[in-house]
Structure formats: C-alpha cells, structure tokens
Amino acid sequence: MSTKSTESGSVKSHRARLFVACCVALIATAMTFAVRGDTIKALEGAFTLNPTQVGWIMSGAFWGFTLSIFIGGQLCDVIGMGKIMFLAFLAHVAGTCIIMFSSGFTMLAAGTLAIGMANGFVEAACNPLIATMYPEKKTHMLNMFHAWFPGGIVIGSLGCMALA
C-alpha cells in the first residue's frame, strides 16, 4: 500500500507547512548573500578597511557555513532538527546585531562568521528533514527546496535596490 493513500490530511498539512518553513529559512539564508554583497563597499569605506580585511570579512560566511554544516550534520540526530534550526535563528540574529553595532574589522568578521554559521545550520537541518518527510520523492522535493536559493538572492537584491 502506498504512503499517499494511508496518509491523513493533517499529516500532509503538517509536512507541507514544514516544507514551506524550510523554504522561507532558505530564502533568508540566500538574502544574506545579496545583502552582504551590496553592503560591503559601504562598510569598506565606513571602516577604512583594506582589501585583505574585506576578503577576510567576506570569507567568514563560507568558513561559517562549512563549519556549521559539519557540526550541525553530526548533531541532527543527537539534539534534533528543531534545535539546529533554533541555533540558525539565534546565529542570524546575533550576526546581524554584531554587524549593526560593529566598531571595526574584528566585529564585522565575527558577525559575518555568525551569519555564515546560521546559513549552514539551515542547510544542516532542512536537507535531512525534507529527505525524511518525503522519502518517496526526496530528490524532487530537495530540488524544489533548493530552487528558492536563487529566488532568495533575487529577493535580497531587489530589497537592497529598493533601500538604496
């Protein structure tokens, strides 16, 4: 008997809501890339950063992403995907606040690292969650999920253009 025929309406609704929540989290993740790319020149001028410092600040997002995917992936079964997503939320808020109240290079780098870690935690939790929720069509659903990443970059870019 197939999963579709035995699945109740409330389970389908719950899965759909979780999937949409994952997509929204990925959109927020992608938006950070657009915002970081749009604001780095202003930060460079405001804090008189040299090109090496700008490189370190920008690379923090990728180091953080890699680090948290590794850590978050290992912890998913131990602490749960919900707690990993909560860590992502906290790291997004903390990174944003650190950057907003930054006084120089070190804080900018730390804030970018925190946001990069948040982005990685989103991926570390959402990928296995979606694969678990949709075992019969995990590739299709993961492709649909990841289609929102470029969408989030576009949304973030349009938001930056509107605010400029």
mmCIF file with all atom_site columns, C-alpha atoms in Angstrom:
data_model
loop_
_atom_site.group_PDB
_atom_site.id
_atom_site.type_symbol
_atom_site.label_atom_id
_atom_site.label_alt_id
_atom_site.label_comp_id
_atom_site.label_asym_id
_atom_site.label_entity_id
_atom_site.label_seq_id
_atom_site.pdbx_PDB_ins_code
_atom_site.Cartn_x
_atom_site.Cartn_y
_atom_site.Cartn_z
_atom_site.occupancy
_atom_site.B_iso_or_equiv
_atom_site.pdbx_formal_charge
_atom_site.auth_seq_id
_atom_site.auth_comp_id
_atom_site.auth_asym_id
_atom_site.auth_atom_id
_atom_site.pdbx_PDB_model_num
ATOM 1   C CA . MET A 1 1   ? 0.000  0.000  0.000  1.00 0.00 ? 1   MET A CA 1
ATOM 2   C CA . SER A 1 2   ? 1.376  3.407  -0.863 1.00 0.00 ? 2   SER A CA 1
ATOM 3   C CA . THR A 1 3   ? 2.199  6.117  1.653  1.00 0.00 ? 3   THR A CA 1
ATOM 4   C CA . LYS A 1 4   ? -0.068 8.568  -0.142 1.00 0.00 ? 4   LYS A CA 1
ATOM 5   C CA . SER A 1 5   ? -3.247 6.571  0.351  1.00 0.00 ? 5   SER A CA 1
ATOM 6   C CA . THR A 1 6   ? -2.700 5.891  4.071  1.00 0.00 ? 6   THR A CA 1
ATOM 7   C CA . GLU A 1 7   ? -1.560 9.377  4.984  1.00 0.00 ? 7   GLU A CA 1
ATOM 8   C CA . SER A 1 8   ? -4.082 11.550 6.821  1.00 0.00 ? 8   SER A CA 1
ATOM 9   C CA . GLY A 1 9   ? -4.889 15.098 5.787  1.00 0.00 ? 9   GLY A CA 1
ATOM 10  C CA . SER A 1 10  ? -3.353 16.559 8.943  1.00 0.00 ? 10  SER A CA 1
ATOM 11  C CA . VAL A 1 11  ? -0.048 14.799 8.288  1.00 0.00 ? 11  VAL A CA 1
ATOM 12  C CA . LYS A 1 12  ? 0.006  16.130 4.714  1.00 0.00 ? 12  LYS A CA 1
ATOM 13  C CA . SER A 1 13  ? -0.770 19.608 6.016  1.00 0.00 ? 13  SER A CA 1
ATOM 14  C CA . HIS A 1 14  ? 1.958  19.381 8.652  1.00 0.00 ? 14  HIS A CA 1
ATOM 15  C CA . ARG A 1 15  ? 4.520  18.195 6.093  1.00 0.00 ? 15  ARG A CA 1
ATOM 16  C CA . ALA A 1 16  ? 3.534  20.994 3.725  1.00 0.00 ? 16  ALA A CA 1
ATOM 17  C CA . ARG A 1 17  ? 3.893  23.625 6.466  1.00 0.00 ? 17  ARG A CA 1
ATOM 18  C CA . LEU A 1 18  ? 7.308  22.280 7.462  1.00 0.00 ? 18  LEU A CA 1
ATOM 19  C CA . PHE A 1 19  ? 8.401  22.315 3.829  1.00 0.00 ? 19  PHE A CA 1
ATOM 20  C CA . VAL A 1 20  ? 7.288  25.941 3.411  1.00 0.00 ? 20  VAL A CA 1
ATOM 21  C CA . ALA A 1 21  ? 9.088  26.879 6.644  1.00 0.00 ? 21  ALA A CA 1
ATOM 22  C CA . CYS A 1 22  ? 12.275 25.285 5.293  1.00 0.00 ? 22  CYS A CA 1
ATOM 23  C CA . CYS A 1 23  ? 11.901 27.242 2.041  1.00 0.00 ? 23  CYS A CA 1
ATOM 24  C CA . VAL A 1 24  ? 11.428 30.506 3.953  1.00 0.00 ? 24  VAL A CA 1
ATOM 25  C CA . ALA A 1 25  ? 14.557 29.747 6.003  1.00 0.00 ? 25  ALA A CA 1
ATOM 26  C CA . LEU A 1 26  ? 16.493 29.115 2.781  1.00 0.00 ? 26  LEU A CA 1
ATOM 27  C CA . ILE A 1 27  ? 15.214 32.397 1.325  1.00 0.00 ? 27  ILE A CA 1
ATOM 28  C CA . ALA A 1 28  ? 16.525 34.217 4.415  1.00 0.00 ? 28  ALA A CA 1
ATOM 29  C CA . THR A 1 29  ? 19.832 32.403 4.005  1.00 0.00 ? 29  THR A CA 1
ATOM 30  C CA . ALA A 1 30  ? 20.113 33.459 0.371  1.00 0.00 ? 30  ALA A CA 1
ATOM 31  C CA . MET A 1 31  ? 19.148 37.031 1.162  1.00 0.00 ? 31  MET A CA 1
ATOM 32  C CA . THR A 1 32  ? 22.200 37.335 3.420  1.00 0.00 ? 32  THR A CA 1
ATOM 33  C CA . PHE A 1 33  ? 24.426 36.733 0.396  1.00 0.00 ? 33  PHE A CA 1
ATOM 34  C CA . ALA A 1 34  ? 22.770 39.556 -1.549 1.00 0.00 ? 34  ALA A CA 1
ATOM 35  C CA . VAL A 1 35  ? 22.824 41.972 1.381  1.00 0.00 ? 35  VAL A CA 1
ATOM 36  C CA . ARG A 1 36  ? 26.458 41.204 2.197  1.00 0.00 ? 36  ARG A CA 1
ATOM 37  C CA . GLY A 1 37  ? 27.463 41.765 -1.428 1.00 0.00 ? 37  GLY A CA 1
ATOM 38  C CA . ASP A 1 38  ? 25.530 45.026 -1.568 1.00 0.00 ? 38  ASP A CA 1
ATOM 39  C CA . THR A 1 39  ? 26.820 46.486 1.702  1.00 0.00 ? 39  THR A CA 1
ATOM 40  C CA . ILE A 1 40  ? 30.493 45.526 1.658  1.00 0.00 ? 40  ILE A CA 1
ATOM 41  C CA . LYS A 1 41  ? 31.625 48.612 -0.276 1.00 0.00 ? 41  LYS A CA 1
ATOM 42  C CA . ALA A 1 42  ? 29.870 50.900 2.197  1.00 0.00 ? 42  ALA A CA 1
ATOM 43  C CA . LEU A 1 43  ? 31.405 49.002 5.123  1.00 0.00 ? 43  LEU A CA 1
ATOM 44  C CA . GLU A 1 44  ? 34.826 49.176 3.464  1.00 0.00 ? 44  GLU A CA 1
ATOM 45  C CA . GLY A 1 45  ? 34.575 52.940 3.260  1.00 0.00 ? 45  GLY A CA 1
ATOM 46  C CA . ALA A 1 46  ? 32.982 53.483 6.670  1.00 0.00 ? 46  ALA A CA 1
ATOM 47  C CA . PHE A 1 47  ? 35.593 51.403 8.492  1.00 0.00 ? 47  PHE A CA 1
ATOM 48  C CA . THR A 1 48  ? 38.541 52.174 6.169  1.00 0.00 ? 48  THR A CA 1
ATOM 49  C CA . LEU A 1 49  ? 39.144 48.501 5.507  1.00 0.00 ? 49  LEU A CA 1
ATOM 50  C CA . ASN A 1 50  ? 41.928 47.315 3.240  1.00 0.00 ? 50  ASN A CA 1
ATOM 51  C CA . PRO A 1 51  ? 41.288 44.659 0.557  1.00 0.00 ? 51  PRO A CA 1
ATOM 52  C CA . THR A 1 52  ? 42.717 41.889 2.735  1.00 0.00 ? 52  THR A CA 1
ATOM 53  C CA . GLN A 1 53  ? 40.330 42.747 5.556  1.00 0.00 ? 53  GLN A CA 1
ATOM 54  C CA . VAL A 1 54  ? 37.403 42.820 3.129  1.00 0.00 ? 54  VAL A CA 1
ATOM 55  C CA . GLY A 1 55  ? 38.438 39.374 1.904  1.00 0.00 ? 55  GLY A CA 1
ATOM 56  C CA . TRP A 1 56  ? 38.549 38.010 5.444  1.00 0.00 ? 56  TRP A CA 1
ATOM 57  C CA . ILE A 1 57  ? 35.159 39.504 6.250  1.00 0.00 ? 57  ILE A CA 1
ATOM 58  C CA . MET A 1 58  ? 33.571 38.063 3.115  1.00 0.00 ? 58  MET A CA 1
ATOM 59  C CA . SER A 1 59  ? 35.203 34.653 3.572  1.00 0.00 ? 59  SER A CA 1
ATOM 60  C CA . GLY A 1 60  ? 33.763 34.353 7.078  1.00 0.00 ? 60  GLY A CA 1
ATOM 61  C CA . ALA A 1 61  ? 30.411 33.474 5.558  1.00 0.00 ? 61  ALA A CA 1
ATOM 62  C CA . PHE A 1 62  ? 31.896 30.464 3.776  1.00 0.00 ? 62  PHE A CA 1
ATOM 63  C CA . TRP A 1 63  ? 34.023 29.324 6.718  1.00 0.00 ? 63  TRP A CA 1
ATOM 64  C CA . GLY A 1 64  ? 30.993 29.592 8.992  1.00 0.00 ? 64  GLY A CA 1
ATOM 65  C CA . PHE A 1 65  ? 28.816 27.735 6.513  1.00 0.00 ? 65  PHE A CA 1
ATOM 66  C CA . THR A 1 66  ? 31.303 24.865 6.242  1.00 0.00 ? 66  THR A CA 1
ATOM 67  C CA . LEU A 1 67  ? 31.852 24.676 9.983  1.00 0.00 ? 67  LEU A CA 1
ATOM 68  C CA . SER A 1 68  ? 28.170 24.624 10.896 1.00 0.00 ? 68  SER A CA 1
ATOM 69  C CA . ILE A 1 69  ? 27.224 22.102 8.208  1.00 0.00 ? 69  ILE A CA 1
ATOM 70  C CA . PHE A 1 70  ? 29.848 19.783 9.632  1.00 0.00 ? 70  PHE A CA 1
ATOM 71  C CA . ILE A 1 71  ? 28.781 20.400 13.240 1.00 0.00 ? 71  ILE A CA 1
ATOM 72  C CA . GLY A 1 72  ? 25.039 20.589 12.546 1.00 0.00 ? 72  GLY A CA 1
ATOM 73  C CA . GLY A 1 73  ? 25.016 17.471 10.419 1.00 0.00 ? 73  GLY A CA 1
ATOM 74  C CA . GLN A 1 74  ? 26.632 15.498 13.231 1.00 0.00 ? 74  GLN A CA 1
ATOM 75  C CA . LEU A 1 75  ? 24.205 16.884 15.814 1.00 0.00 ? 75  LEU A CA 1
ATOM 76  C CA . CYS A 1 76  ? 20.932 16.459 13.891 1.00 0.00 ? 76  CYS A CA 1
ATOM 77  C CA . ASP A 1 77  ? 20.132 13.057 15.356 1.00 0.00 ? 77  ASP A CA 1
ATOM 78  C CA . VAL A 1 78  ? 21.547 13.938 18.772 1.00 0.00 ? 78  VAL A CA 1
ATOM 79  C CA . ILE A 1 79  ? 19.790 17.233 19.571 1.00 0.00 ? 79  ILE A CA 1
ATOM 80  C CA . GLY A 1 80  ? 17.156 17.289 16.827 1.00 0.00 ? 80  GLY A CA 1
ATOM 81  C CA . MET A 1 81  ? 16.485 19.371 13.760 1.00 0.00 ? 81  MET A CA 1
ATOM 82  C CA . GLY A 1 82  ? 14.304 21.839 15.645 1.00 0.00 ? 82  GLY A CA 1
ATOM 83  C CA . LYS A 1 83  ? 17.185 22.792 17.928 1.00 0.00 ? 83  LYS A CA 1
ATOM 84  C CA . ILE A 1 84  ? 19.522 23.104 14.941 1.00 0.00 ? 84  ILE A CA 1
ATOM 85  C CA . MET A 1 85  ? 17.004 25.490 13.342 1.00 0.00 ? 85  MET A CA 1
ATOM 86  C CA . PHE A 1 86  ? 16.817 27.432 16.614 1.00 0.00 ? 86  PHE A CA 1
ATOM 87  C CA . LEU A 1 87  ? 20.612 27.716 16.549 1.00 0.00 ? 87  LEU A CA 1
ATOM 88  C CA . ALA A 1 88  ? 20.288 29.040 12.991 1.00 0.00 ? 88  ALA A CA 1
ATOM 89  C CA . PHE A 1 89  ? 17.793 31.656 14.168 1.00 0.00 ? 89  PHE A CA 1
ATOM 90  C CA . LEU A 1 90  ? 19.996 32.722 17.072 1.00 0.00 ? 90  LEU A CA 1
ATOM 91  C CA . ALA A 1 91  ? 23.085 32.929 14.864 1.00 0.00 ? 91  ALA A CA 1
ATOM 92  C CA . HIS A 1 92  ? 21.224 35.027 12.261 1.00 0.00 ? 92  HIS A CA 1
ATOM 93  C CA . VAL A 1 93  ? 20.058 37.459 14.951 1.00 0.00 ? 93  VAL A CA 1
ATOM 94  C CA . ALA A 1 94  ? 23.441 37.550 16.692 1.00 0.00 ? 94  ALA A CA 1
ATOM 95  C CA . GLY A 1 95  ? 25.374 38.032 13.447 1.00 0.00 ? 95  GLY A CA 1
ATOM 96  C CA . THR A 1 96  ? 23.066 40.811 12.302 1.00 0.00 ? 96  THR A CA 1
ATOM 97  C CA . CYS A 1 97  ? 23.333 42.607 15.656 1.00 0.00 ? 97  CYS A CA 1
ATOM 98  C CA . ILE A 1 98  ? 27.121 42.234 15.739 1.00 0.00 ? 98  ILE A CA 1
ATOM 99  C CA . ILE A 1 99  ? 27.408 43.754 12.260 1.00 0.00 ? 99  ILE A CA 1
ATOM 100 C CA . MET A 1 100 ? 24.906 46.544 13.018 1.00 0.00 ? 100 MET A CA 1
ATOM 101 C CA . PHE A 1 101 ? 26.772 47.585 16.161 1.00 0.00 ? 101 PHE A CA 1
ATOM 102 C CA . SER A 1 102 ? 30.231 46.873 14.807 1.00 0.00 ? 102 SER A CA 1
ATOM 103 C CA . SER A 1 103 ? 33.146 49.102 15.653 1.00 0.00 ? 103 SER A CA 1
ATOM 104 C CA . GLY A 1 104 ? 35.652 47.657 13.213 1.00 0.00 ? 104 GLY A CA 1
ATOM 105 C CA . PHE A 1 105 ? 37.146 44.751 11.351 1.00 0.00 ? 105 PHE A CA 1
ATOM 106 C CA . THR A 1 106 ? 37.015 42.152 14.126 1.00 0.00 ? 106 THR A CA 1
ATOM 107 C CA . MET A 1 107 ? 33.325 42.638 14.834 1.00 0.00 ? 107 MET A CA 1
ATOM 108 C CA . LEU A 1 108 ? 32.457 42.699 11.125 1.00 0.00 ? 108 LEU A CA 1
ATOM 109 C CA . ALA A 1 109 ? 34.344 39.431 10.637 1.00 0.00 ? 109 ALA A CA 1
ATOM 110 C CA . ALA A 1 110 ? 32.688 37.859 13.701 1.00 0.00 ? 110 ALA A CA 1
ATOM 111 C CA . GLY A 1 111 ? 29.230 38.939 12.553 1.00 0.00 ? 111 GLY A CA 1
ATOM 112 C CA . THR A 1 112 ? 29.772 37.546 9.078  1.00 0.00 ? 112 THR A CA 1
ATOM 113 C CA . LEU A 1 113 ? 31.076 34.295 10.559 1.00 0.00 ? 113 LEU A CA 1
ATOM 114 C CA . ALA A 1 114 ? 27.952 34.031 12.751 1.00 0.00 ? 114 ALA A CA 1
ATOM 115 C CA . ILE A 1 115 ? 25.651 34.605 9.776  1.00 0.00 ? 115 ILE A CA 1
ATOM 116 C CA . GLY A 1 116 ? 27.603 32.042 7.760  1.00 0.00 ? 116 GLY A CA 1
ATOM 117 C CA . MET A 1 117 ? 27.140 29.556 10.584 1.00 0.00 ? 117 MET A CA 1
ATOM 118 C CA . ALA A 1 118 ? 23.415 30.327 10.632 1.00 0.00 ? 118 ALA A CA 1
ATOM 119 C CA . ASN A 1 119 ? 23.224 29.640 6.911  1.00 0.00 ? 119 ASN A CA 1
ATOM 120 C CA . GLY A 1 120 ? 24.966 26.306 7.365  1.00 0.00 ? 120 GLY A CA 1
ATOM 121 C CA . PHE A 1 121 ? 22.668 25.320 10.236 1.00 0.00 ? 121 PHE A CA 1
ATOM 122 C CA . VAL A 1 122 ? 19.667 25.946 7.971  1.00 0.00 ? 122 VAL A CA 1
ATOM 123 C CA . GLU A 1 123 ? 21.113 23.576 5.385  1.00 0.00 ? 123 GLU A CA 1
ATOM 124 C CA . ALA A 1 124 ? 22.191 21.032 8.021  1.00 0.00 ? 124 ALA A CA 1
ATOM 125 C CA . ALA A 1 125 ? 18.644 20.798 9.393  1.00 0.00 ? 125 ALA A CA 1
ATOM 126 C CA . CYS A 1 126 ? 16.451 21.309 6.331  1.00 0.00 ? 126 CYS A CA 1
ATOM 127 C CA . ASN A 1 127 ? 18.090 18.836 3.939  1.00 0.00 ? 127 ASN A CA 1
ATOM 128 C CA . PRO A 1 128 ? 17.649 15.752 6.147  1.00 0.00 ? 128 PRO A CA 1
ATOM 129 C CA . LEU A 1 129 ? 14.238 16.986 7.309  1.00 0.00 ? 129 LEU A CA 1
ATOM 130 C CA . ILE A 1 130 ? 12.934 17.207 3.750  1.00 0.00 ? 130 ILE A CA 1
ATOM 131 C CA . ALA A 1 131 ? 14.513 13.888 2.786  1.00 0.00 ? 131 ALA A CA 1
ATOM 132 C CA . THR A 1 132 ? 12.848 12.270 5.807  1.00 0.00 ? 132 THR A CA 1
ATOM 133 C CA . MET A 1 133 ? 9.440  13.850 5.192  1.00 0.00 ? 133 MET A CA 1
ATOM 134 C CA . TYR A 1 134 ? 9.370  12.857 1.526  1.00 0.00 ? 134 TYR A CA 1
ATOM 135 C CA . PRO A 1 135 ? 11.218 9.516  1.205  1.00 0.00 ? 135 PRO A CA 1
ATOM 136 C CA . GLU A 1 136 ? 9.266  8.591  -1.925 1.00 0.00 ? 136 GLU A CA 1
ATOM 137 C CA . LYS A 1 137 ? 10.263 11.780 -3.772 1.00 0.00 ? 137 LYS A CA 1
ATOM 138 C CA . LYS A 1 138 ? 13.210 13.214 -1.861 1.00 0.00 ? 138 LYS A CA 1
ATOM 139 C CA . THR A 1 139 ? 15.212 14.283 -4.941 1.00 0.00 ? 139 THR A CA 1
ATOM 140 C CA . HIS A 1 140 ? 12.243 16.174 -6.362 1.00 0.00 ? 140 HIS A CA 1
ATOM 141 C CA . MET A 1 141 ? 11.461 17.903 -3.063 1.00 0.00 ? 141 MET A CA 1
ATOM 142 C CA . LEU A 1 142 ? 15.112 18.766 -2.372 1.00 0.00 ? 142 LEU A CA 1
ATOM 143 C CA . ASN A 1 143 ? 15.338 20.272 -5.864 1.00 0.00 ? 143 ASN A CA 1
ATOM 144 C CA . MET A 1 144 ? 12.189 22.303 -5.189 1.00 0.00 ? 144 MET A CA 1
ATOM 145 C CA . PHE A 1 145 ? 13.657 23.416 -1.864 1.00 0.00 ? 145 PHE A CA 1
ATOM 146 C CA . HIS A 1 146 ? 16.995 24.481 -3.354 1.00 0.00 ? 146 HIS A CA 1
ATOM 147 C CA . ALA A 1 147 ? 15.259 26.375 -6.168 1.00 0.00 ? 147 ALA A CA 1
ATOM 148 C CA . TRP A 1 148 ? 14.460 29.001 -3.526 1.00 0.00 ? 148 TRP A CA 1
ATOM 149 C CA . PHE A 1 149 ? 18.135 29.829 -3.012 1.00 0.00 ? 149 PHE A CA 1
ATOM 150 C CA . PRO A 1 150 ? 18.480 31.859 -6.231 1.00 0.00 ? 150 PRO A CA 1
ATOM 151 C CA . GLY A 1 151 ? 14.997 33.209 -5.529 1.00 0.00 ? 151 GLY A CA 1
ATOM 152 C CA . GLY A 1 152 ? 16.214 34.489 -2.163 1.00 0.00 ? 152 GLY A CA 1
ATOM 153 C CA . ILE A 1 153 ? 19.220 36.136 -3.787 1.00 0.00 ? 153 ILE A CA 1
ATOM 154 C CA . VAL A 1 154 ? 16.877 37.927 -6.202 1.00 0.00 ? 154 VAL A CA 1
ATOM 155 C CA . ILE A 1 155 ? 14.557 38.973 -3.358 1.00 0.00 ? 155 ILE A CA 1
ATOM 156 C CA . GLY A 1 156 ? 17.526 40.228 -1.311 1.00 0.00 ? 156 GLY A CA 1
ATOM 157 C CA . SER A 1 157 ? 18.952 42.092 -4.316 1.00 0.00 ? 157 SER A CA 1
ATOM 158 C CA . LEU A 1 158 ? 15.632 43.763 -5.051 1.00 0.00 ? 158 LEU A CA 1
ATOM 159 C CA . GLY A 1 159 ? 15.323 44.705 -1.384 1.00 0.00 ? 159 GLY A CA 1
ATOM 160 C CA . CYS A 1 160 ? 18.802 46.265 -1.452 1.00 0.00 ? 160 CYS A CA 1
ATOM 161 C CA . MET A 1 161 ? 17.963 48.167 -4.629 1.00 0.00 ? 161 MET A CA 1
ATOM 162 C CA . ALA A 1 162 ? 14.741 49.465 -3.066 1.00 0.00 ? 162 ALA A CA 1
ATOM 163 C CA . LEU A 1 163 ? 16.589 50.660 0.021  1.00 0.00 ? 163 LEU A CA 1
ATOM 164 C CA . ALA A 1 164 ? 19.476 52.265 -1.895 1.00 0.00 ? 164 ALA A CA 1
#
